[in-house]
Short mmCIF file of C-alpha atoms (C1' of nucleotides) and ligand atoms in Angstrom, two decimals:
data_model
loop_
_atom_site.label_atom_id
_atom_site.label_comp_id
_atom_site.label_asym_id
_atom_site.label_seq_id
_atom_site.Cartn_x
_atom_site.Cartn_y
_atom_site.Cartn_z
CA MET A 140 -5.89 3.26 -11.29
CA LYS A 141 -4.67 1.96 -7.93
CA ASN A 142 -1.06 2.89 -8.18
CA ILE A 143 0.77 4.39 -5.26
CA SER A 144 3.40 6.22 -7.30
CA LYS A 145 0.96 7.80 -9.71
CA GLU A 146 -1.28 8.84 -6.85
CA ASP A 147 1.65 10.51 -5.12
CA TYR A 148 2.66 12.39 -8.27
CA LEU A 149 -0.90 13.62 -8.76
CA SER A 150 -1.16 14.80 -5.15
CA VAL A 151 2.09 16.70 -5.39
CA ILE A 152 1.06 18.36 -8.64
CA PHE A 153 -2.29 19.33 -7.15
CA LYS A 154 -0.85 20.73 -3.94
CA ASN A 155 1.97 22.66 -5.60
CA GLN A 156 0.38 24.03 -8.75
CA ASN A 157 0.55 27.80 -9.10
CA SER A 158 -2.45 30.06 -9.59
CA ASN A 159 -2.57 29.10 -13.28
CA GLY A 160 -2.60 25.42 -12.40
CA GLU A 161 0.97 24.95 -13.61
CA ILE A 162 3.97 23.31 -12.00
CA LYS A 163 7.64 22.69 -12.83
CA SER A 164 8.92 19.15 -13.08
CA ASN A 165 11.67 20.38 -10.84
CA ILE A 166 9.34 20.89 -7.90
CA ILE A 167 7.80 17.46 -8.30
CA ALA A 168 11.22 15.81 -8.17
CA GLY A 169 12.05 17.73 -5.01
CA LYS A 170 8.82 16.95 -3.20
CA LEU A 171 8.99 13.27 -4.05
CA SER A 172 12.74 12.91 -3.60
CA VAL A 173 13.24 11.30 -6.98
CA SER A 174 15.42 12.30 -9.95
CA ASN A 175 14.23 14.66 -12.67
CA ALA A 176 14.52 11.78 -15.11
CA ALA A 177 12.06 9.76 -13.06
CA VAL A 178 9.63 12.67 -13.16
CA THR A 179 9.87 12.98 -16.95
CA ASP A 180 9.17 9.27 -17.21
CA MET A 181 6.10 9.47 -15.04
CA LEU A 182 4.80 12.61 -16.71
CA LYS A 183 4.63 10.69 -19.97
CA LYS A 184 2.60 7.97 -18.32
CA LEU A 185 0.24 10.38 -16.56
CA SER A 186 -0.24 12.20 -19.83
CA LYS A 187 -1.01 8.99 -21.69
CA ASP A 188 -3.47 8.07 -18.92
CA GLY A 189 -5.24 11.40 -19.42
CA TYR A 190 -4.47 12.85 -16.01
CA ILE A 191 -2.26 15.69 -17.16
CA ILE A 192 -1.64 17.88 -20.19
CA TYR A 193 2.05 17.65 -20.92
CA GLU A 194 4.34 18.82 -23.68
CA ARG A 195 8.07 18.35 -23.38
CA TYR A 196 9.93 21.40 -22.14
CA LYS A 197 6.57 23.14 -21.78
CA GLY A 198 4.19 23.23 -18.84
CA ILE A 199 2.46 20.54 -16.79
CA LYS A 200 -1.22 20.89 -15.97
CA LEU A 201 -3.84 18.58 -14.50
CA THR A 202 -6.79 17.63 -16.69
CA VAL A 203 -10.25 17.65 -15.13
CA ASP A 204 -9.86 13.92 -14.49
CA GLY A 205 -6.44 14.46 -12.96
CA GLU A 206 -7.69 17.29 -10.80
CA ASN A 207 -10.57 15.18 -9.53
CA TYR A 208 -8.33 12.24 -8.80
CA ALA A 209 -5.77 14.39 -7.02
CA ARG A 210 -8.34 16.29 -4.97
CA ASN A 211 -9.77 13.00 -3.81
CA MET A 212 -6.31 11.85 -2.71
CA VAL A 213 -5.94 15.01 -0.64
CA ARG A 214 -9.37 14.31 0.80
CA ARG A 215 -8.38 10.78 1.76
CA HIS A 216 -5.19 11.95 3.34
CA ARG A 217 -6.80 14.62 5.47
CA ILE A 218 -9.76 12.54 6.56
CA TRP A 219 -7.34 9.87 7.75
CA GLU A 220 -5.39 12.53 9.64
CA VAL A 221 -8.48 13.73 11.47
CA PHE A 222 -9.55 10.19 12.21
CA LEU A 223 -6.17 9.14 13.55
CA ASN A 224 -5.95 12.26 15.66
CA GLN A 225 -9.46 12.47 17.03
CA ILE A 226 -10.67 8.88 17.18
CA VAL A 227 -7.46 6.92 17.57
CA GLY A 228 -5.72 9.56 19.71
CA MET A 229 -2.54 9.77 17.70
CA PRO A 230 -0.64 13.06 18.21
CA TRP A 231 -0.75 15.58 15.36
CA GLU A 232 2.94 15.18 14.58
CA LYS A 233 2.51 11.50 13.72
CA VAL A 234 -0.68 11.48 11.65
CA HIS A 235 0.79 12.86 8.42
CA GLU A 236 3.21 10.03 7.87
CA GLU A 237 0.66 7.39 8.79
CA ALA A 238 -1.94 8.98 6.49
CA ASN A 239 0.61 9.01 3.67
CA LYS A 240 0.41 5.22 3.65
CA LEU A 241 -3.26 4.72 4.46
CA GLU A 242 -4.43 7.15 1.76
CA HIS A 243 -3.47 4.61 -0.91
CA SER A 244 -5.02 1.62 0.82
CA SER A 245 -8.63 2.41 1.54
CA SER A 246 -11.83 2.20 -0.43
CA ASP A 247 -13.94 5.31 -1.02
CA ASP A 248 -16.58 3.56 1.05
CA LEU A 249 -14.25 3.44 4.05
CA ILE A 250 -13.25 7.09 3.63
CA ASN A 251 -16.91 8.10 3.51
CA ARG A 252 -17.67 6.09 6.64
CA LEU A 253 -14.80 7.75 8.48
CA GLU A 254 -16.04 11.15 7.33
CA THR A 255 -19.54 10.41 8.61
CA MET A 256 -18.19 9.21 11.97
CA LEU A 257 -16.26 12.45 12.25
CA ASP A 258 -19.36 14.48 11.34
CA TYR A 259 -17.92 15.97 8.16
CA PRO A 260 -14.89 17.87 9.44
CA GLU A 261 -13.82 20.87 7.35
CA TYR A 262 -10.18 21.03 8.41
CA ASP A 263 -7.47 18.52 9.24
CA PRO A 264 -5.45 18.59 12.50
CA HIS A 265 -3.01 21.07 10.96
CA GLY A 266 -5.66 23.47 9.67
CA ASP A 267 -5.71 22.30 6.05
CA PRO A 268 -9.13 22.16 4.35
CA ILE A 269 -10.74 18.82 3.51
CA PRO A 270 -12.34 18.55 0.07
CA THR A 271 -15.89 17.19 0.19
CA LYS A 272 -17.11 14.15 -1.70
CA GLU A 273 -18.46 16.60 -4.29
CA GLY A 274 -15.08 18.29 -4.65
CA LYS A 275 -15.77 21.48 -2.76
CA ILE A 276 -12.86 22.81 -0.74
CA PRO A 277 -13.69 24.79 2.42
CA LYS A 278 -12.28 28.30 2.41
CA LEU A 279 -9.26 29.02 4.54
CA LYS A 280 -9.30 32.29 6.45
CA LYS A 281 -6.74 34.78 5.16
CA HIS A 282 -3.42 34.16 6.85
CA ARG A 283 0.30 34.84 6.67
CA PRO A 284 3.42 33.22 8.10
CA LEU A 285 4.28 34.08 11.69
CA SER A 286 7.68 35.15 10.35
CA GLU A 287 6.06 38.14 8.65
CA LEU A 288 4.48 39.57 11.78
CA LYS A 289 6.09 42.75 13.07
CA GLU A 290 7.15 43.50 16.63
CA GLY A 291 4.12 44.11 18.78
CA GLU A 292 1.72 42.23 16.50
CA SER A 293 -0.17 39.15 17.59
CA GLY A 294 -2.73 36.71 16.24
CA LYS A 295 -4.27 33.26 16.26
CA VAL A 296 -2.62 30.21 14.71
CA ILE A 297 -4.92 28.77 12.04
CA ARG A 298 -2.60 26.50 10.08
CA VAL A 299 0.79 24.81 10.41
CA ASN A 300 2.81 22.82 7.91
CA ASP A 301 2.43 19.14 8.67
CA PHE A 302 5.23 17.38 6.86
CA ASP A 303 7.92 17.52 9.55
CA GLU A 304 7.31 15.46 12.66
CA LYS A 305 10.19 17.08 14.55
CA PHE A 306 8.89 20.56 13.84
CA LEU A 307 5.39 19.71 15.07
CA GLY A 308 6.71 17.99 18.16
CA TYR A 309 8.82 21.01 18.97
CA ILE A 310 6.11 23.64 18.57
CA SER A 311 3.82 21.46 20.68
CA GLU A 312 6.35 21.80 23.48
CA LEU A 313 6.12 25.56 23.10
CA GLY A 314 2.35 25.33 23.52
CA ILE A 315 1.69 26.25 19.89
CA LYS A 316 -1.46 24.69 18.51
CA LEU A 317 -4.42 25.66 16.32
CA GLN A 318 -6.42 28.62 17.70
CA GLU A 319 -3.62 29.52 20.10
CA LYS A 320 -2.66 33.20 20.34
CA ILE A 321 0.94 34.22 19.66
CA SER A 322 2.41 37.67 20.33
CA VAL A 323 5.63 38.89 18.79
CA LYS A 324 7.69 40.76 21.37
CA GLN A 325 10.91 41.30 19.51
CA LYS A 326 12.58 40.52 16.16
CA ARG A 327 16.33 40.21 15.60
CA ALA A 328 17.38 41.49 12.19
CA PHE A 329 20.64 39.57 12.16
CA ASP A 330 19.16 36.04 12.02
CA LYS A 331 15.45 36.90 11.74
CA SER A 332 14.69 34.98 14.92
CA MET A 333 11.95 36.35 17.16
CA GLU A 334 10.83 36.43 20.78
CA VAL A 335 7.23 35.35 21.06
CA VAL A 336 4.80 34.84 23.91
CA VAL A 337 2.59 31.73 23.97
CA LYS A 338 0.34 31.13 26.97
CA GLY A 339 2.24 33.71 28.99
CA LYS A 340 5.62 32.15 28.30
CA LEU A 341 8.41 33.79 26.34
CA TRP A 342 10.28 31.80 23.68
CA ASN A 343 12.92 32.52 21.11
CA ILE A 344 12.06 30.91 17.78
CA SER A 345 14.00 30.68 14.53
CA ASN A 346 12.89 32.23 11.26
CA LYS A 347 12.65 28.76 9.75
CA LEU A 348 10.19 27.73 12.44
CA ALA A 349 8.18 30.93 12.12
CA GLN A 350 7.82 30.38 8.37
CA ASN A 351 5.86 27.19 9.01
CA VAL A 352 3.28 28.61 11.40
CA PHE A 353 0.41 30.63 9.92
CA ILE A 354 -1.47 33.40 11.65
CA GLU A 355 -4.97 34.56 10.86
CA VAL A 356 -5.19 38.03 9.32
CA LYS A 357 -7.96 40.02 10.95
CA MET B 1135 11.06 -5.25 4.99
CA LYS B 1136 8.02 -3.23 3.89
CA ASN B 1137 7.07 -5.13 0.81
CA ILE B 1138 3.49 -5.97 0.04
CA SER B 1139 4.20 -9.05 -2.06
CA LYS B 1140 6.61 -10.62 0.40
CA GLU B 1141 4.21 -9.95 3.25
CA ASP B 1142 1.41 -11.66 1.37
CA TYR B 1143 3.55 -14.70 0.64
CA LEU B 1144 4.54 -14.99 4.30
CA SER B 1145 0.92 -14.72 5.46
CA VAL B 1146 -0.20 -17.40 3.05
CA ILE B 1147 2.60 -19.73 4.12
CA PHE B 1148 1.78 -19.14 7.77
CA LYS B 1149 -1.95 -19.69 7.37
CA ASN B 1150 -1.65 -22.78 5.20
CA GLN B 1151 1.28 -24.66 6.69
CA ASN B 1152 0.50 -28.22 7.78
CA SER B 1153 1.04 -29.57 11.28
CA ASN B 1154 4.76 -29.96 10.56
CA GLY B 1155 5.00 -26.35 9.43
CA GLU B 1156 5.38 -27.35 5.78
CA ILE B 1157 3.61 -26.15 2.65
CA LYS B 1158 3.65 -26.94 -1.09
CA SER B 1159 4.57 -24.20 -3.53
CA ASN B 1160 1.46 -25.28 -5.36
CA ILE B 1161 -0.82 -24.08 -2.59
CA ILE B 1162 0.88 -20.72 -2.41
CA ALA B 1163 0.38 -20.13 -6.13
CA GLY B 1164 -3.29 -20.99 -5.78
CA LYS B 1165 -3.95 -18.77 -2.80
CA LEU B 1166 -2.16 -15.80 -4.34
CA SER B 1167 -3.39 -16.39 -7.90
CA VAL B 1168 0.07 -16.26 -9.40
CA SER B 1169 2.01 -18.79 -11.49
CA ASN B 1170 4.15 -21.51 -9.97
CA ALA B 1171 7.15 -19.86 -11.58
CA ALA B 1172 6.42 -16.66 -9.68
CA VAL B 1173 6.31 -18.62 -6.44
CA THR B 1174 9.67 -20.27 -7.09
CA ASP B 1175 11.12 -16.84 -7.77
CA MET B 1176 9.81 -15.41 -4.54
CA LEU B 1177 10.80 -18.45 -2.47
CA LYS B 1178 14.42 -17.82 -3.43
CA LYS B 1179 14.15 -14.22 -2.26
CA LEU B 1180 12.40 -15.10 1.00
CA SER B 1181 15.04 -17.75 1.63
CA LYS B 1182 17.87 -15.30 0.96
CA ASP B 1183 16.16 -12.82 3.32
CA GLY B 1184 16.11 -15.47 6.04
CA TYR B 1185 12.35 -15.82 6.31
CA ILE B 1186 12.08 -19.40 5.07
CA ILE B 1187 14.12 -22.56 4.84
CA TYR B 1188 13.94 -23.68 1.24
CA GLU B 1189 15.60 -26.35 -0.88
CA ARG B 1190 14.53 -26.85 -4.46
CA TYR B 1191 12.05 -29.65 -4.96
CA LYS B 1192 12.07 -30.15 -1.17
CA GLY B 1193 9.94 -28.53 1.50
CA ILE B 1194 9.21 -24.93 2.43
CA LYS B 1195 9.26 -23.92 6.09
CA LEU B 1196 9.18 -20.60 7.92
CA THR B 1197 12.22 -19.69 10.02
CA VAL B 1198 11.62 -18.20 13.46
CA ASP B 1199 11.98 -14.74 11.89
CA GLY B 1200 9.57 -15.65 9.13
CA GLU B 1201 7.08 -17.09 11.57
CA ASN B 1202 7.21 -13.94 13.69
CA TYR B 1203 6.80 -11.68 10.71
CA ALA B 1204 3.91 -13.71 9.32
CA ARG B 1205 2.13 -13.98 12.65
CA ASN B 1206 2.33 -10.23 13.01
CA MET B 1207 0.77 -9.79 9.56
CA VAL B 1208 -2.13 -11.99 10.61
CA ARG B 1209 -2.41 -9.93 13.76
CA ARG B 1210 -2.54 -6.71 11.76
CA HIS B 1211 -5.16 -8.09 9.44
CA ARG B 1212 -7.48 -9.31 12.16
CA ILE B 1213 -7.17 -6.22 14.35
CA TRP B 1214 -8.11 -4.11 11.34
CA GLU B 1215 -11.10 -6.37 10.73
CA VAL B 1216 -12.37 -5.95 14.27
CA PHE B 1217 -11.79 -2.23 14.15
CA LEU B 1218 -13.57 -1.77 10.84
CA ASN B 1219 -16.46 -3.88 12.01
CA GLN B 1220 -16.91 -2.61 15.56
CA ILE B 1221 -15.76 0.99 15.45
CA VAL B 1222 -16.37 1.96 11.84
CA GLY B 1223 -19.51 -0.14 11.46
CA MET B 1224 -18.50 -1.92 8.28
CA PRO B 1225 -20.37 -5.23 7.73
CA TRP B 1226 -18.40 -8.43 8.30
CA GLU B 1227 -18.49 -9.36 4.64
CA LYS B 1228 -16.54 -6.25 3.63
CA VAL B 1229 -13.84 -6.06 6.28
CA HIS B 1230 -11.60 -8.83 4.95
CA GLU B 1231 -10.89 -7.16 1.63
CA GLU B 1232 -10.37 -3.76 3.22
CA ALA B 1233 -8.05 -5.24 5.85
CA ASN B 1234 -6.07 -6.96 3.09
CA LYS B 1235 -4.94 -3.52 1.95
CA LEU B 1236 -4.64 -1.78 5.31
CA GLU B 1237 -2.52 -4.55 6.85
CA HIS B 1238 0.42 -3.46 4.68
CA SER B 1239 0.06 0.24 5.35
CA SER B 1240 0.06 0.79 9.07
CA SER B 1241 2.75 1.19 11.68
CA ASP B 1242 2.95 -1.19 14.62
CA ASP B 1243 2.18 1.82 16.76
CA LEU B 1244 -1.15 2.31 14.99
CA ILE B 1245 -2.03 -1.38 15.28
CA ASN B 1246 -1.29 -1.30 19.00
CA ARG B 1247 -3.46 1.78 19.45
CA LEU B 1248 -6.34 0.13 17.64
CA GLU B 1249 -5.92 -2.96 19.80
CA THR B 1250 -6.03 -0.87 22.96
CA MET B 1251 -9.13 0.98 21.77
CA LEU B 1252 -10.80 -2.36 21.16
CA ASP B 1253 -9.75 -3.62 24.59
CA TYR B 1254 -7.58 -6.45 23.31
CA PRO B 1255 -10.05 -8.57 21.33
CA GLU B 1256 -9.22 -12.28 21.09
CA TYR B 1257 -11.14 -13.05 17.91
CA ASP B 1258 -11.88 -11.29 14.65
CA PRO B 1259 -15.44 -10.80 13.29
CA HIS B 1260 -15.31 -14.24 11.67
CA GLY B 1261 -14.13 -16.08 14.77
CA ASP B 1262 -10.44 -16.27 13.89
CA PRO B 1263 -7.98 -15.78 16.77
CA ILE B 1264 -5.87 -12.64 16.99
CA PRO B 1265 -2.19 -13.14 17.87
CA THR B 1266 -1.04 -10.88 20.71
CA LYS B 1267 1.89 -8.47 20.52
CA GLU B 1268 3.93 -11.18 22.24
CA GLY B 1269 2.95 -13.76 19.65
CA LYS B 1270 0.47 -15.77 21.66
CA ILE B 1271 -2.51 -17.07 19.71
CA PRO B 1272 -5.79 -17.53 21.61
CA LYS B 1273 -7.10 -21.07 21.51
CA LEU B 1274 -10.03 -21.83 19.26
CA LYS B 1275 -12.71 -24.10 20.70
CA LYS B 1276 -12.84 -27.47 19.01
CA HIS B 1277 -15.05 -27.26 15.95
CA ARG B 1278 -16.02 -28.96 12.71
CA PRO B 1279 -17.66 -27.90 9.46
CA LEU B 1280 -21.45 -27.66 9.48
CA SER B 1281 -21.34 -30.03 6.50
CA GLU B 1282 -20.19 -32.85 8.78
CA LEU B 1283 -23.09 -32.62 11.19
CA LYS B 1284 -25.59 -35.46 10.97
CA GLU B 1285 -29.35 -35.20 10.76
CA GLY B 1286 -30.79 -34.14 14.09
CA GLU B 1287 -27.54 -32.59 15.35
CA SER B 1288 -27.20 -28.92 16.18
CA GLY B 1289 -24.66 -26.49 17.55
CA LYS B 1290 -23.32 -22.95 17.79
CA VAL B 1291 -21.43 -21.23 14.97
CA ILE B 1292 -17.99 -20.21 16.23
CA ARG B 1293 -16.11 -19.51 13.01
CA VAL B 1294 -16.79 -18.82 9.33
CA ASN B 1295 -14.42 -18.49 6.42
CA ASP B 1296 -14.00 -14.82 5.61
CA PHE B 1297 -12.52 -14.64 2.14
CA ASP B 1298 -15.72 -14.59 0.08
CA GLU B 1299 -17.87 -11.49 0.38
CA LYS B 1300 -20.79 -13.09 -1.46
CA PHE B 1301 -20.79 -16.10 0.86
CA LEU B 1302 -20.81 -13.94 3.98
CA GLY B 1303 -23.52 -11.68 2.59
CA TYR B 1304 -25.65 -14.70 1.81
CA ILE B 1305 -25.34 -16.44 5.16
CA SER B 1306 -26.12 -13.12 6.84
CA GLU B 1307 -29.44 -13.15 5.02
CA LEU B 1308 -30.09 -16.59 6.48
CA GLY B 1309 -29.47 -15.19 9.94
CA ILE B 1310 -26.21 -17.09 10.36
CA LYS B 1311 -23.70 -15.28 12.55
CA LEU B 1312 -21.23 -16.09 15.32
CA GLN B 1313 -22.81 -17.71 18.38
CA GLU B 1314 -26.00 -18.45 16.43
CA LYS B 1315 -27.48 -21.93 16.84
CA ILE B 1316 -28.03 -24.09 13.76
CA SER B 1317 -29.97 -27.37 13.68
CA VAL B 1318 -29.69 -29.89 10.89
CA LYS B 1319 -33.11 -31.25 10.00
CA GLN B 1320 -32.35 -33.29 6.92
CA LYS B 1321 -29.46 -34.21 4.65
CA ARG B 1322 -29.77 -35.17 0.99
CA ALA B 1323 -27.25 -37.80 -0.04
CA PHE B 1324 -27.47 -36.98 -3.72
CA ASP B 1325 -26.02 -33.46 -3.58
CA LYS B 1326 -25.06 -33.29 0.11
CA SER B 1327 -27.27 -30.26 0.59
CA MET B 1328 -29.06 -29.93 3.93
CA GLU B 1329 -32.16 -28.46 5.52
CA VAL B 1330 -31.20 -26.37 8.53
CA VAL B 1331 -33.09 -24.25 11.02
CA VAL B 1332 -31.75 -20.84 12.00
CA LYS B 1333 -33.78 -18.63 14.34
CA GLY B 1334 -36.87 -20.78 13.76
CA LYS B 1335 -36.62 -20.55 9.98
CA LEU B 1336 -35.96 -23.47 7.66
CA TRP B 1337 -33.41 -23.14 4.85
CA ASN B 1338 -31.87 -25.41 2.27
CA ILE B 1339 -28.14 -24.88 2.02
CA SER B 1340 -25.54 -26.35 -0.32
CA ASN B 1341 -22.67 -28.54 0.78
CA LYS B 1342 -20.24 -25.91 -0.41
CA LEU B 1343 -21.82 -23.36 1.89
CA ALA B 1344 -21.92 -25.76 4.83
CA GLN B 1345 -18.20 -26.47 4.43
CA ASN B 1346 -17.42 -22.85 5.24
CA VAL B 1347 -19.39 -22.58 8.49
CA PHE B 1348 -17.87 -24.10 11.62
CA ILE B 1349 -19.79 -25.47 14.57
CA GLU B 1350 -18.52 -25.81 18.11
CA VAL B 1351 -18.02 -29.38 19.29
CA LYS B 1352 -19.40 -29.81 22.78
"C1'" DT C 400 9.48 -51.68 -11.94
"C1'" DT C 401 8.30 -49.00 -15.74
"C1'" DT C 402 5.30 -45.68 -17.53
"C1'" DT C 403 2.43 -41.72 -16.85
"C1'" DA C 404 0.98 -37.73 -14.50
"C1'" DT C 405 1.90 -34.00 -11.44
"C1'" DT C 406 4.74 -30.64 -9.37
"C1'" DT C 407 8.48 -27.65 -9.45
"C1'" DT C 408 12.15 -25.20 -11.60
"C1'" DT C 409 14.52 -22.79 -15.35
"C1'" DA C 410 14.64 -19.69 -19.25
"C1'" DA C 411 13.31 -15.77 -21.66
"C1'" DG C 412 10.65 -11.79 -21.70
"C1'" DC C 413 7.72 -7.75 -20.14
"C1'" DA C 414 6.03 -3.56 -17.34
"C1'" DT C 415 6.99 -0.45 -13.59
"C1'" DG C 416 9.66 2.84 -11.31
"C1'" DC C 417 13.70 4.04 -10.20
"C1'" DT C 418 19.08 5.42 -11.04
"C1'" DT C 419 23.31 8.14 -13.29
"C1'" DA C 420 25.42 10.35 -17.19
"C1'" DA C 421 25.03 12.74 -21.35
"C1'" DA C 422 22.43 15.58 -24.53
"C1'" DT C 423 19.15 19.05 -25.46
"C1'" DT C 424 16.27 23.10 -24.69
"C1'" DA C 425 15.13 27.18 -22.08
"C1'" DT C 426 16.36 31.00 -19.20
"C1'" DT C 427 19.55 34.38 -17.22
"C1'" DT C 428 23.32 37.28 -17.16
"C1'" DA C 429 26.81 39.88 -19.23
"C1'" DT D 668 23.02 39.17 -28.87
"C1'" DA D 669 26.11 35.80 -27.09
"C1'" DA D 670 27.73 33.16 -23.50
"C1'" DA D 671 26.84 30.94 -19.21
"C1'" DT D 672 23.68 28.64 -16.26
"C1'" DA D 673 19.69 26.04 -15.14
"C1'" DA D 674 15.99 22.93 -16.23
"C1'" DT D 675 14.46 19.10 -18.72
"C1'" DT D 676 14.79 15.05 -21.54
"C1'" DT D 677 17.04 10.98 -23.45
"C1'" DA D 678 19.76 6.85 -23.03
"C1'" DA D 679 21.25 2.90 -20.81
"C1'" DG D 680 20.84 0.08 -16.96
"C1'" DC D 681 18.98 -2.18 -12.61
"C1'" DA D 682 15.62 -4.52 -9.22
"C1'" DT D 683 11.05 -6.27 -8.53
"C1'" DG D 684 7.34 -9.20 -9.59
"C1'" DC D 685 4.98 -10.97 -12.76
"C1'" DT D 686 4.09 -14.00 -17.37
"C1'" DT D 687 4.37 -18.37 -20.73
"C1'" DA D 688 6.80 -22.31 -22.48
"C1'" DA D 689 10.02 -25.87 -21.90
"C1'" DA D 690 12.84 -28.88 -18.94
"C1'" DA D 691 13.65 -31.51 -14.85
"C1'" DA D 692 12.41 -33.89 -10.66
"C1'" DT D 693 9.07 -36.24 -7.93
"C1'" DA D 694 4.91 -38.89 -7.09
"C1'" DA D 695 1.31 -41.99 -8.62
"C1'" DA D 696 -0.49 -45.66 -11.46
"C1'" DA D 697 -0.13 -49.63 -14.20
MN1 MN E 501 -0.61 15.64 5.91
MN1 MN E 502 -2.38 17.77 7.66
MN1 MN E 503 -9.68 -11.79 6.80
MN1 MN E 504 -11.48 -12.60 9.43
#
DNA sequence: TTTTATTTTTAAGCATGCTTAAATTATTTA
DNA sequence: TAAATAATTTAAGCATGCTTAAAAATAAAA
């Protein structure tokens, strides 16, 4: 294939499909910041290429080929993230954007070499699982958004959303990182913000922020 | 800018300009494997963008902006090559093609990090000089093609052309690499092939091959 | 210098991936 | 169920980067 746009569409479909493997064209347009018309256009092409099953006004679903292609794109992306973070020393808030470009520009051979160098990591720097060459996806421990914890509860961070550099930079300042323990001291009903303790320090965080940090369920 | 095609055109112009900084549209088409019409098209755009000075049927010359942009592309390419070869362990015959893709897909920040990791290399795996961040280009020792050596002469390899994977794979089998000594035992006038000794072994090599290996002039 | 060959440009057209505006279909709400 | 709203598709158009074929300019040969 070798086509940046198509690869991006497939990744988005893969990452946002519901439990039945379906997705609305709506969502795709939003995630890719393109018009709905552009999505319809591309869906026709992906369908013709055999990557999705598509009927107008009906659902969108990846074929086996499409699923494989998309899973491999996610693999590329996350292996690059780990590599940039661990080997190159790039902070976790910058690797997502950089990986978004590199994922389209590297041979499978290179990706496999990076993976070997990294000793087959299972998770990326934000806690997302890395599909193996064979297509297996490591299990994520059960988790829920920090925003859903009640007063008095606490738990370990095991995943954070990685698409907003500012967000990641900010939570880093608060000391929030993977495996770090967070305790909820107080919740304010009026704006859903909460007081949390990280490394002995007390912070007030917004609901929006808390929705993007995920805590392991024990 | 961020435009793969334009970046490729600029690189080709930079790498193939003559001593007066000029180049024929002809050459560009050849190097990029596109039609002459495509080149004319792109020259107009590059000119409008301020990267080249261009007058129809007259010469083509990089502006200062164009020269800077192009030099930086060469820098990106060669730093990736060193990185892939030294850190990732990819053989020298594969790094050129991989770098050709990566060079368009990495931030300056990433390139600078790679350079730091590599401790500011001056030459790429094929002996080509790597422009610094400031635009300085390390001097290459005086050299000439192996094909021009006379019978009985010998010398050290200091550069090889890197664009043909097959060629590099083949000379690797002969034991030819940077810094390796090669002695010319015999030259055949009829096809310009030569008998050379590398690491004590005698090989017959074609003129075409010998034109792509460069020997230091003492 | 005149003819011939080569190089470069123009012209017309095509595929890709977008856009906005209008039309159509599906879903929700009353 | 009917009307209103939301989602999706179609239509027309634009920029980019190519193509081939024909025309024009330049360079080389006779
Ligand atoms: Mn990411
Ligand atoms: Mn990630
Ligand atoms: Mn190269
Ligand atoms: Mn090289």
